[in-house]
CSV table of C-alpha atoms and ligand atoms in Angstrom, one decimal:
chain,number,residue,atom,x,y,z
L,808,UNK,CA,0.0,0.0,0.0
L,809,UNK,CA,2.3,2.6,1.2
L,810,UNK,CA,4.4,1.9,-2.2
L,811,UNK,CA,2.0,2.9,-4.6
L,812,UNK,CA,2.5,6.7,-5.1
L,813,UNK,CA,-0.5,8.1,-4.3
L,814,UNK,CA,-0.3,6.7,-1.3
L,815,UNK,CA,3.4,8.3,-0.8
L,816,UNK,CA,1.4,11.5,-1.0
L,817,UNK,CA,-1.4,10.8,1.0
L,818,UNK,CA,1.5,9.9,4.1
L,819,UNK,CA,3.6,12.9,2.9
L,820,UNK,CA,0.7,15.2,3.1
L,821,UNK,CA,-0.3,14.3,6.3
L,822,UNK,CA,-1.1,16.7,8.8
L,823,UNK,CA,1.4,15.6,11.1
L,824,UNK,CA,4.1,15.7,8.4
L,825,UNK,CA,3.0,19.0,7.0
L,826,UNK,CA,3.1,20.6,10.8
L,827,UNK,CA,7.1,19.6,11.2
L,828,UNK,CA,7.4,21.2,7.5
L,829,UNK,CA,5.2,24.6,8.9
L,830,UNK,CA,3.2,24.3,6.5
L,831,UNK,CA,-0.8,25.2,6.8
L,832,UNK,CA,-2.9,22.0,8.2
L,833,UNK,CA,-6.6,20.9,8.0
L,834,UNK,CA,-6.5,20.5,11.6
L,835,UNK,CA,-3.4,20.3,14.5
L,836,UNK,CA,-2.0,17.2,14.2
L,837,UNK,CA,-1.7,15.5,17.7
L,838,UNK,CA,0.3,12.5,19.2
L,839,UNK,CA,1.2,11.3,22.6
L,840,UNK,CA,4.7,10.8,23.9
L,841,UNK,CA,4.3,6.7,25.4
L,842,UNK,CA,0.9,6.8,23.7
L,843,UNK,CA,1.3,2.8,23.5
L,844,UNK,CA,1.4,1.6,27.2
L,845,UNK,CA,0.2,0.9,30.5
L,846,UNK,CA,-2.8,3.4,30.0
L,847,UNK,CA,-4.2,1.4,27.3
L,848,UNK,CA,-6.1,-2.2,28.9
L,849,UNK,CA,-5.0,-3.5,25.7
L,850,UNK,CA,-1.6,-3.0,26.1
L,851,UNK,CA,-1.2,-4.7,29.5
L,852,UNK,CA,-3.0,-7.7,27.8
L,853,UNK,CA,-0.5,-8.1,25.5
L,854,UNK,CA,2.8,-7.6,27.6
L,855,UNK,CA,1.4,-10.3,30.2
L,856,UNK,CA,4.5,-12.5,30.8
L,857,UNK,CA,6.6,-10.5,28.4
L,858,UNK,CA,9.2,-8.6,29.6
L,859,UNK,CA,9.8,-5.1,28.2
L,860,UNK,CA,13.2,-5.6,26.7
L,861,UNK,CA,11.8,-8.9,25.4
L,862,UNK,CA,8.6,-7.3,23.7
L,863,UNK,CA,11.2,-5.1,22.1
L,864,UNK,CA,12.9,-7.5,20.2
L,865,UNK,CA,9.4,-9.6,19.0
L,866,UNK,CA,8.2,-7.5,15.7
L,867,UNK,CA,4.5,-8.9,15.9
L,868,UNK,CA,4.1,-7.5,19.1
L,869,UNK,CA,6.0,-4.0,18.2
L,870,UNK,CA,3.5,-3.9,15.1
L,871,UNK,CA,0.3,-4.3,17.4
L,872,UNK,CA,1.2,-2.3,20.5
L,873,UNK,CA,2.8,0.4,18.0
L,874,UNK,CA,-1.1,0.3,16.0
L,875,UNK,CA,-2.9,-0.2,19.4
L,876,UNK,CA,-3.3,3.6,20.4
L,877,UNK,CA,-3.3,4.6,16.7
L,878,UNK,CA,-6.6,3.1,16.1
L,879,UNK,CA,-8.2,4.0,19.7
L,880,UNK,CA,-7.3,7.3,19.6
L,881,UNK,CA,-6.6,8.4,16.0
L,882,UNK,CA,-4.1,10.2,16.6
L,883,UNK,CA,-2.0,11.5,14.1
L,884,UNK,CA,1.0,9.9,14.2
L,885,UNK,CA,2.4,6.4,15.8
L,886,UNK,CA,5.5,6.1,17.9
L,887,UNK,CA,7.7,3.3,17.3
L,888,UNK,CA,7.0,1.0,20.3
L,889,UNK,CA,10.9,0.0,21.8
L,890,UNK,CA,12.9,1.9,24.4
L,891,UNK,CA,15.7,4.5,24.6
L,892,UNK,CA,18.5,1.5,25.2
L,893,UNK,CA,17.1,-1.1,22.9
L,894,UNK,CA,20.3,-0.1,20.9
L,895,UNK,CA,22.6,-0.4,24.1
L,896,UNK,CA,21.2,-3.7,24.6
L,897,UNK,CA,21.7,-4.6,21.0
L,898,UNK,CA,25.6,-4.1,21.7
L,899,UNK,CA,26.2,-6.1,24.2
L,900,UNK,CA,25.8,-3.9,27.4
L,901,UNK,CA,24.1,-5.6,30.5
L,902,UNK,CA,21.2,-4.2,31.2
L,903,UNK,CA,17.6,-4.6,32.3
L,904,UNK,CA,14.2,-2.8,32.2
L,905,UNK,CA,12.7,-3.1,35.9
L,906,UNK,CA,8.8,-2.8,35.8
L,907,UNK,CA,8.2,0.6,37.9
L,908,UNK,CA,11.8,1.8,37.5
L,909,UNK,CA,13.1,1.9,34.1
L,910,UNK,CA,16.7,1.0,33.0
L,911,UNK,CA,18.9,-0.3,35.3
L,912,UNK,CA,22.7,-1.4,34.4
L,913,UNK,CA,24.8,-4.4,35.9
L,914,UNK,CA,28.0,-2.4,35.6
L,915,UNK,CA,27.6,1.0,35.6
L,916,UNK,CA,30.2,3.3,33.2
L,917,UNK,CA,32.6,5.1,34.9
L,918,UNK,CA,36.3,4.8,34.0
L,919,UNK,CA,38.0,4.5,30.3
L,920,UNK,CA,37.8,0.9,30.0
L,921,UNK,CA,34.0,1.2,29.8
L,922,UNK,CA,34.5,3.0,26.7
L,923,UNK,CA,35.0,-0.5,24.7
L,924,UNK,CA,31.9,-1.9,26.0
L,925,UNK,CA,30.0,0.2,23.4
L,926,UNK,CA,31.4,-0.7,20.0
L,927,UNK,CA,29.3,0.3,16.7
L,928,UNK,CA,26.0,-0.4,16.4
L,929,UNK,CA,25.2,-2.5,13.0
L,930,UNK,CA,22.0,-2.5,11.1
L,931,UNK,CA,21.9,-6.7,11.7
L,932,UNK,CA,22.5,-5.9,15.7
L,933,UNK,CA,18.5,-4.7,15.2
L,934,UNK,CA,17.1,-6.4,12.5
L,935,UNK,CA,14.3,-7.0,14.4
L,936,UNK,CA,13.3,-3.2,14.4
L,937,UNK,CA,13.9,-3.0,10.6
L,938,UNK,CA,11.2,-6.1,10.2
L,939,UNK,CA,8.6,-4.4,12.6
L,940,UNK,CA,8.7,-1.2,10.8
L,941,UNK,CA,8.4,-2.9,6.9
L,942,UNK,CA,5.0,-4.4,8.8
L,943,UNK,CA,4.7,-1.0,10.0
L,944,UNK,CA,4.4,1.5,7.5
L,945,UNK,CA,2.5,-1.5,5.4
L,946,UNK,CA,-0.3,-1.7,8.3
L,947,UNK,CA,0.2,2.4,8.6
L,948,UNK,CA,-0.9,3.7,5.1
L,949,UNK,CA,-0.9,7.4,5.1
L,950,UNK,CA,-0.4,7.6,9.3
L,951,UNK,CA,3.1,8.6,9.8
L,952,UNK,CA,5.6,6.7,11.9
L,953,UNK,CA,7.7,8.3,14.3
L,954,UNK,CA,11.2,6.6,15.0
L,955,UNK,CA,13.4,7.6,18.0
L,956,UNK,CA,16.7,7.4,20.2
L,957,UNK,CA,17.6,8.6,23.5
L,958,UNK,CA,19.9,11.5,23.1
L,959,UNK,CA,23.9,10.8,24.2
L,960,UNK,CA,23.3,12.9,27.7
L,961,UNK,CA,19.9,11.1,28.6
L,962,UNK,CA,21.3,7.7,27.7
L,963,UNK,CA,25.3,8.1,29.4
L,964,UNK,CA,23.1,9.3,32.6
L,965,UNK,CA,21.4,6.0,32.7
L,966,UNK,CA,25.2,4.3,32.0
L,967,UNK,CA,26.8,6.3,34.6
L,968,UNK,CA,24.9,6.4,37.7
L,969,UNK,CA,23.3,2.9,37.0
L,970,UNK,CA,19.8,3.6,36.4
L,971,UNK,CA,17.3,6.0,36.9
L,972,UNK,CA,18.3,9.1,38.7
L,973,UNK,CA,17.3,12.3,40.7
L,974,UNK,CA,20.5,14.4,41.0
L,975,UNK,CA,22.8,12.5,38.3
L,976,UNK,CA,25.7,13.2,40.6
L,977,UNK,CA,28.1,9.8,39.1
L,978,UNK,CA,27.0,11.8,35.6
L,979,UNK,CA,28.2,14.7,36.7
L,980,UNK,CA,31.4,14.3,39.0
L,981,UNK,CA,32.7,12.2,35.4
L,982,UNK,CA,31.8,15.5,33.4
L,983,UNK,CA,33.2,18.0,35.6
L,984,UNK,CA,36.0,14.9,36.9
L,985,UNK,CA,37.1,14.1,33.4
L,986,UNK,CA,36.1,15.9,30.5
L,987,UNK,CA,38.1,14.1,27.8
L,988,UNK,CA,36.1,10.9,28.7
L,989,UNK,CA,33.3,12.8,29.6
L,990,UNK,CA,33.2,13.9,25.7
L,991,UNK,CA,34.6,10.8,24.5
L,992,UNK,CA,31.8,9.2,25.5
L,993,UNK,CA,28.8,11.4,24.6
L,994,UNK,CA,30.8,11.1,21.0
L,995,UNK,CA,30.8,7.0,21.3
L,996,UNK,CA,26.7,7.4,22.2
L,997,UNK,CA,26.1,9.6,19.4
L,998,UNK,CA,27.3,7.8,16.5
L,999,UNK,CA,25.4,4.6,18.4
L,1000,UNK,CA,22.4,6.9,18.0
L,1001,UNK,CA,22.7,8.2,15.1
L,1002,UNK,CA,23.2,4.8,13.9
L,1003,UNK,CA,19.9,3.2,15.6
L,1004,UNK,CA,17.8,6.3,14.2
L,1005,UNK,CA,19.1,5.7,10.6
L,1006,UNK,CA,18.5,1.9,10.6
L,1007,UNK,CA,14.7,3.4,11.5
L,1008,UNK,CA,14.5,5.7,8.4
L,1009,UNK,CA,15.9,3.2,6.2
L,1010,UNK,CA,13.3,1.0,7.3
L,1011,UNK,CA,10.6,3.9,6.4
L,1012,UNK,CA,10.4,5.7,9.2
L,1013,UNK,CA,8.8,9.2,8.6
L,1014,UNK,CA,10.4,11.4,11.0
L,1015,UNK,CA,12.1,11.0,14.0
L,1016,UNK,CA,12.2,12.6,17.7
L,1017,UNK,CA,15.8,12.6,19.8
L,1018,UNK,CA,14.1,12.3,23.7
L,1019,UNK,CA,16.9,14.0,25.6
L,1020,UNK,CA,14.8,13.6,28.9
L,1021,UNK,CA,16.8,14.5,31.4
L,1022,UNK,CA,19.1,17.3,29.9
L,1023,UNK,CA,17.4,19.1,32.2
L,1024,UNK,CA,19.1,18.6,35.1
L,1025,UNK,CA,21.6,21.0,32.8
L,1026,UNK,CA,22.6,24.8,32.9
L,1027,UNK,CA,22.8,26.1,30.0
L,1028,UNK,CA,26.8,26.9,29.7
L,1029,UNK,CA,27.5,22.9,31.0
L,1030,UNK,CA,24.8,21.7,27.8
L,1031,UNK,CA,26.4,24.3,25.6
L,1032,UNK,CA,29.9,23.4,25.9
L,1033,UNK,CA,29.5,19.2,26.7
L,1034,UNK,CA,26.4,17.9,25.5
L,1035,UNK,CA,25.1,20.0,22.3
L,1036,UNK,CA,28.2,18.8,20.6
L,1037,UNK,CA,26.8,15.5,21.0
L,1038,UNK,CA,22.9,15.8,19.9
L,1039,UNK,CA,24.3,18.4,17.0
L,1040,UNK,CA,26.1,15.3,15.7
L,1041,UNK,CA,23.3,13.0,15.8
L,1042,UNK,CA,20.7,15.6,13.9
L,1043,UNK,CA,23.2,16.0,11.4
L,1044,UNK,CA,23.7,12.4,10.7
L,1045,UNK,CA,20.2,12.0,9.9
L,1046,UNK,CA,20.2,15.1,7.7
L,1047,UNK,CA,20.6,14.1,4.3
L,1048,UNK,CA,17.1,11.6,4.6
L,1049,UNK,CA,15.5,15.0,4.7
L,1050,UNK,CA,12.6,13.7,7.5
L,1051,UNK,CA,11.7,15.9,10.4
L,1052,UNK,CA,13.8,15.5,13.3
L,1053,UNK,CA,12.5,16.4,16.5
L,1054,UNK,CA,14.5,17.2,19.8
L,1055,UNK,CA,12.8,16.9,22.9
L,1056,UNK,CA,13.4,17.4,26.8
L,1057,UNK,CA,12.3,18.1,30.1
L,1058,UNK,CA,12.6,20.9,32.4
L,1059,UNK,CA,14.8,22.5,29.2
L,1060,UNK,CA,12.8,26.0,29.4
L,1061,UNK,CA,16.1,27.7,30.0
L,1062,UNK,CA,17.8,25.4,27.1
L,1063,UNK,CA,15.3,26.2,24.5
L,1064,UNK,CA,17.1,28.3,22.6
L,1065,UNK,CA,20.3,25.8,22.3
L,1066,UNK,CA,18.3,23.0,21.3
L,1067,UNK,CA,16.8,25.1,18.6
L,1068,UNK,CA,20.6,26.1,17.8
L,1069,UNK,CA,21.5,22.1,17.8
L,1070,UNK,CA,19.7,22.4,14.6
L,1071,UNK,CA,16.2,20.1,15.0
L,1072,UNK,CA,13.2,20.8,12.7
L,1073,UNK,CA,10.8,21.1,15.7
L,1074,UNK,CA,11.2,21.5,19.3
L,1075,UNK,CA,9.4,20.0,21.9
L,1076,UNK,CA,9.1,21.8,25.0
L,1077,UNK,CA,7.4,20.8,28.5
L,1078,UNK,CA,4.5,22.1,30.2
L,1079,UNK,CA,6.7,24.9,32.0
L,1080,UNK,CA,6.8,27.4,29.2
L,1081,UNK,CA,3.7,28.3,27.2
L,1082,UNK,CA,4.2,27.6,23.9
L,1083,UNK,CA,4.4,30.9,22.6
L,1084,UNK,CA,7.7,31.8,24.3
L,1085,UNK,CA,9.1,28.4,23.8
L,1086,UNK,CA,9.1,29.3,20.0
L,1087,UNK,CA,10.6,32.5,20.9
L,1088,UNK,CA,13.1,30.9,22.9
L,1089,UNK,CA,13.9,28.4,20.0
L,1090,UNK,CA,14.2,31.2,18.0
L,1091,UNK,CA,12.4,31.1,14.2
L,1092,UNK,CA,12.4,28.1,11.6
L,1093,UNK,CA,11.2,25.4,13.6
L,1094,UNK,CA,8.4,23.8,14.9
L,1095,UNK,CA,7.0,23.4,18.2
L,1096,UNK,CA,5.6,20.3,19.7
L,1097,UNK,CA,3.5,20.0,23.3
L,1098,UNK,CA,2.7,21.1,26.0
L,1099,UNK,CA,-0.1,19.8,28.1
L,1100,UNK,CA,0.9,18.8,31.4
L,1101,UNK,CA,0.5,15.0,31.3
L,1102,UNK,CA,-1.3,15.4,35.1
L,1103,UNK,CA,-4.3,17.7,33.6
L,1104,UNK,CA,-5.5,14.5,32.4
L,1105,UNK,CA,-6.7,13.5,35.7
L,1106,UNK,CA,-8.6,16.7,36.5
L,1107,UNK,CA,-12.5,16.4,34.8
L,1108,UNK,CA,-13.2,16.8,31.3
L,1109,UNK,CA,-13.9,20.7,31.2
L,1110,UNK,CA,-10.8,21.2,32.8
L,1111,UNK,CA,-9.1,19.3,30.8
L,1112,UNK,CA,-10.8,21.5,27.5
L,1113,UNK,CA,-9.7,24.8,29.5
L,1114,UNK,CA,-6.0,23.8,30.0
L,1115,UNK,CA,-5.8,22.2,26.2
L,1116,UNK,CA,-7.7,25.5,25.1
L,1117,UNK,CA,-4.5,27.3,27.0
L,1118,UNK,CA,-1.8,25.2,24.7
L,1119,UNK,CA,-4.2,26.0,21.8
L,1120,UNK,CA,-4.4,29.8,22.2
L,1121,UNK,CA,-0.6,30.0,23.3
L,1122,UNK,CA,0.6,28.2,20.2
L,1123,UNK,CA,-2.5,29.7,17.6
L,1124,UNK,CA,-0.3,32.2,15.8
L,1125,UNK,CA,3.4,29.6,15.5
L,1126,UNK,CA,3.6,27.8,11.8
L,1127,UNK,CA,3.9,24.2,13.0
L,1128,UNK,CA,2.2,23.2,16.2
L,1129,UNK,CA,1.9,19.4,17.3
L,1130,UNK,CA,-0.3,19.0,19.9
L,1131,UNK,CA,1.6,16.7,22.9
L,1132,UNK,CA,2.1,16.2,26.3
L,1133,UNK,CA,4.7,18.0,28.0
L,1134,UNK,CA,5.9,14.5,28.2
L,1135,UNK,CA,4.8,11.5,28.3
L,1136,UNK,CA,1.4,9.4,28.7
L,1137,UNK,CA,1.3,8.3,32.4
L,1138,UNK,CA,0.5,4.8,33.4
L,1139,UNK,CA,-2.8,5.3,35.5
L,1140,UNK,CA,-3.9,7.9,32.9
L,1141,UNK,CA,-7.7,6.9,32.1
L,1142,UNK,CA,-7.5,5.6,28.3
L,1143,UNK,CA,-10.9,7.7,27.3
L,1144,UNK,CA,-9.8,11.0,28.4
L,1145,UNK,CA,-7.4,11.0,25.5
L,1146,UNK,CA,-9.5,9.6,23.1
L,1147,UNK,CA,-11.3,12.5,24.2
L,1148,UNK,CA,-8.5,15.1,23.9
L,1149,UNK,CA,-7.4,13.6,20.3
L,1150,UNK,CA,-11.2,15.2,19.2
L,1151,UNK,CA,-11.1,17.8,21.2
L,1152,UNK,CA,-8.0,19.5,19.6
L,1153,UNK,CA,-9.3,18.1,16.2
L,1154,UNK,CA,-12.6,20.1,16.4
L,1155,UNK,CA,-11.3,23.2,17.9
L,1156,UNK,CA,-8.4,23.5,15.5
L,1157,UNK,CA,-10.6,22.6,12.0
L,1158,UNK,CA,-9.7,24.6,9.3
G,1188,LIG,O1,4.4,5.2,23.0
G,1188,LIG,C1,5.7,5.5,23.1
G,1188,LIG,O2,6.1,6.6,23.4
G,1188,LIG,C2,6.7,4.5,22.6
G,1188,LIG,C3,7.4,3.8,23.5
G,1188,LIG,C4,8.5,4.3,24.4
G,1188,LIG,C5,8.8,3.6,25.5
G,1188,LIG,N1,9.9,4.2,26.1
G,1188,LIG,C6,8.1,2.4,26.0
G,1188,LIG,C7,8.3,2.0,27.4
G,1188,LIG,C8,9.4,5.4,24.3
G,1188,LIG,C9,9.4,6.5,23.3
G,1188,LIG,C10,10.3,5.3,25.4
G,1188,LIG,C11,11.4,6.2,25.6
G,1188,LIG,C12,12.0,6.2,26.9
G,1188,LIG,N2,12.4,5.2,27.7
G,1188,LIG,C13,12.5,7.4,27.5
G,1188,LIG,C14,12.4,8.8,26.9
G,1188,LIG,C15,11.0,9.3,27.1
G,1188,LIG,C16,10.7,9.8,28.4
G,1188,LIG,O3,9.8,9.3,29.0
G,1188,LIG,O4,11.4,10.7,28.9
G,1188,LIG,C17,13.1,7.1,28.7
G,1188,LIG,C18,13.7,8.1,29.7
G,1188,LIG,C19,13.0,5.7,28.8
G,1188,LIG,C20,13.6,4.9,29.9
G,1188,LIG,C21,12.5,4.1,30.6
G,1188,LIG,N3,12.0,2.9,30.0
G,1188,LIG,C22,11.7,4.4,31.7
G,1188,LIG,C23,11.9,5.6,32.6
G,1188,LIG,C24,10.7,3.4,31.8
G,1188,LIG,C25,9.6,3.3,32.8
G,1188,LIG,C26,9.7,2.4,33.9
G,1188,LIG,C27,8.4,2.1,34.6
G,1188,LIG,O5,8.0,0.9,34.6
G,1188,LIG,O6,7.8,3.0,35.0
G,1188,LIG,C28,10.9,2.5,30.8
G,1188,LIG,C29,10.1,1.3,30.5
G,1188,LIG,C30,9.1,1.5,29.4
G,1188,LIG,N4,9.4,2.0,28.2
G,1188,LIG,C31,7.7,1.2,29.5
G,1188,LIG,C32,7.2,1.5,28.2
G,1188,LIG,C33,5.8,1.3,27.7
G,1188,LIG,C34,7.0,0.6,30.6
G,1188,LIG,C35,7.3,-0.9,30.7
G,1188,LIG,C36,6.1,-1.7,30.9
G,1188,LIG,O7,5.1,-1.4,30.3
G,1188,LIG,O8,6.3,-2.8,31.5
């Protein structure tokens, strides 16, 4: 289906595609960072005596949990259903995804021996990604797929300290401690990316989005100097494939303006700045992606249409808004209440 060329045009000229491109919609496009999950019943059906990592590597069930909130919600776009270190585990590092608290690693990364533990990432390391999204984009049609990476500072976090973490101290002390291996290996984690992201284009992935969820925990002259290098890198290696790239992060209101300058075709910003000031911040050119505070989903439903409304107004002047989250889905999020939002910003944005 998606071969024939009409159908080629009917994808390209898809509201969510024409948004990253800023160019005029029918209606704002909307998706849902972790749209396929634990808020879904028929998501937790499906994973039931799967692990996570294991679900990742089986392309039947990365095809139906990847469609699962397409055709609930209708949103405009699916996410690529796998994890930010899919590719680490595809290399050989030792690590685990523990229900209720994310990635943990055996040996956590902090000297310059760990630095041959990641070697290059090779199309065959994944080929199970490259067979879910040829069922993909053939189940898809015209609905966009989005494919995506952890960026190098979000993903050496979760190599350094070990797992999840508040303060990212271990990340930290080795940045400030040892900045040679500091940059050394944010550089080995974005050609790993960059790597894992093109294997997902190849494949016919439609755009892309770099989650760099905890930059963060950044100030700006730290991301500037260490970390932008990195992400810069990985954007440009995708480049030439000419699909959008999108750069997201949380708690980045006071980096906006670098990740704009790391050179993304749309920004995503948090709930923390109204949209209208994060595309100042980003400064002109790109799009902007968000913001709804994930939590307004568990307020009633004409609360919920007040705070969208807010998102709506802030970002009803910008060339290219996708409606998101600020980030993602949460688990205990009721499953109708986005149905409900998906329509919502569908009818009030109609053109
Ligand atoms: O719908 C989608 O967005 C696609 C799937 C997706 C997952 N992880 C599935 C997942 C995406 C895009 C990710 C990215 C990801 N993974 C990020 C970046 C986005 C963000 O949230 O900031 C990060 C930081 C991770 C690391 C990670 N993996 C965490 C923190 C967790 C949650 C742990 C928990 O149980 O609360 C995971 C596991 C994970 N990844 C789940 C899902 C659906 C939950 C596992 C399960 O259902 O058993």
């Amino acid at each position: 289906m998606s071969e024939t060329p009409d159908a080629r045009t009917a994808l390209t000229d898809s509201p969510f595609l024409r948004a990253c491109r800023r160019e005029p919609v029918p209606h704002t496009p909307v998706w849902f960072m972790r749209q396929a999950g634990r808020s879904l019943p028929e998501y937790r059906k499906l994973r039931e005596g799967t692990t996570m990592l294991d679900s990742c590597m089986r392309p039947d069930l990365v095809t139906e949990i990847t469609l699962q909130p397409v055709r609930r919600h209708k949103v405009d776009a699916a996410i690529f259903f796998s994890d930010i270190v899919v590719p680490l585990k595809a290399i050989g590092v030792d690590l685990d995804i523990k229900p209720g608290v994310g990635p943990v690693v055996e040996r956590p990364f902090r000297s310059r021996e760990d630095l041959a533990r990641l070697r290059p990432l090779e199309p065959d390391d994944v080929k199970y990604v490259t067979e879910a999204i040829g069922m993909l984009t053939t189940e898809l049609g015209d609905t966009p797929l989005i494919g995506f990476a952890g960026a190098p500072f979000t993903l050496a976090s979760y190599l350094v300290e070990g797992g999840p973490s508040r303060n990212h101290e271990h990340t930290k002390a080795l940045m400030y401690g040892d900045p040679q291996l500091w940059a050394d290996l944010l550089d080995r984690l974005a050609d790993l990316t960059g790597a894992f992201l093109r294997v997902q284009i190849e494949a016919g992935a439609s755009a892309v989005q770099l989650f760099d969820s905890w930059a963060g925990a950044l100030a700006p002259a730290d991301y500037r100097e260490t970390v932008l290098p990195a992400s810069k890198k990985v954007l440009e290696t995708v480049a030439p494939y000419g699909v959008p790239r999108i750069h997201f992060g949380v708690g980045t209101g006071e980096l906006l303006g670098l990740m704009g300058e790391a050179g993304a075709d749309v920004v995503g910003a948090d709930w923390r700045v109204p949209l209208d000031e994060a595309a100042r911040r980003i400064g002109p050119g790109r799009a902007v992606q968000g913001n709804l505070d994930p939590a307004v989903l568990f307020a009633p439903r004409e609360a919920v249409e007040t705070q969208t409304r807010k998102v709506l107004d802030a970002a009803q002047d910008l060339p290219g808004h996708i409606f998101n989250l600020g980030h993602g889905v949460l688990p205990d999020t009721d499953a109708e209440a986005l149905t409900r939002l998906v329509a919502y910003v569908h009818e009030q944005t109609a053109r």
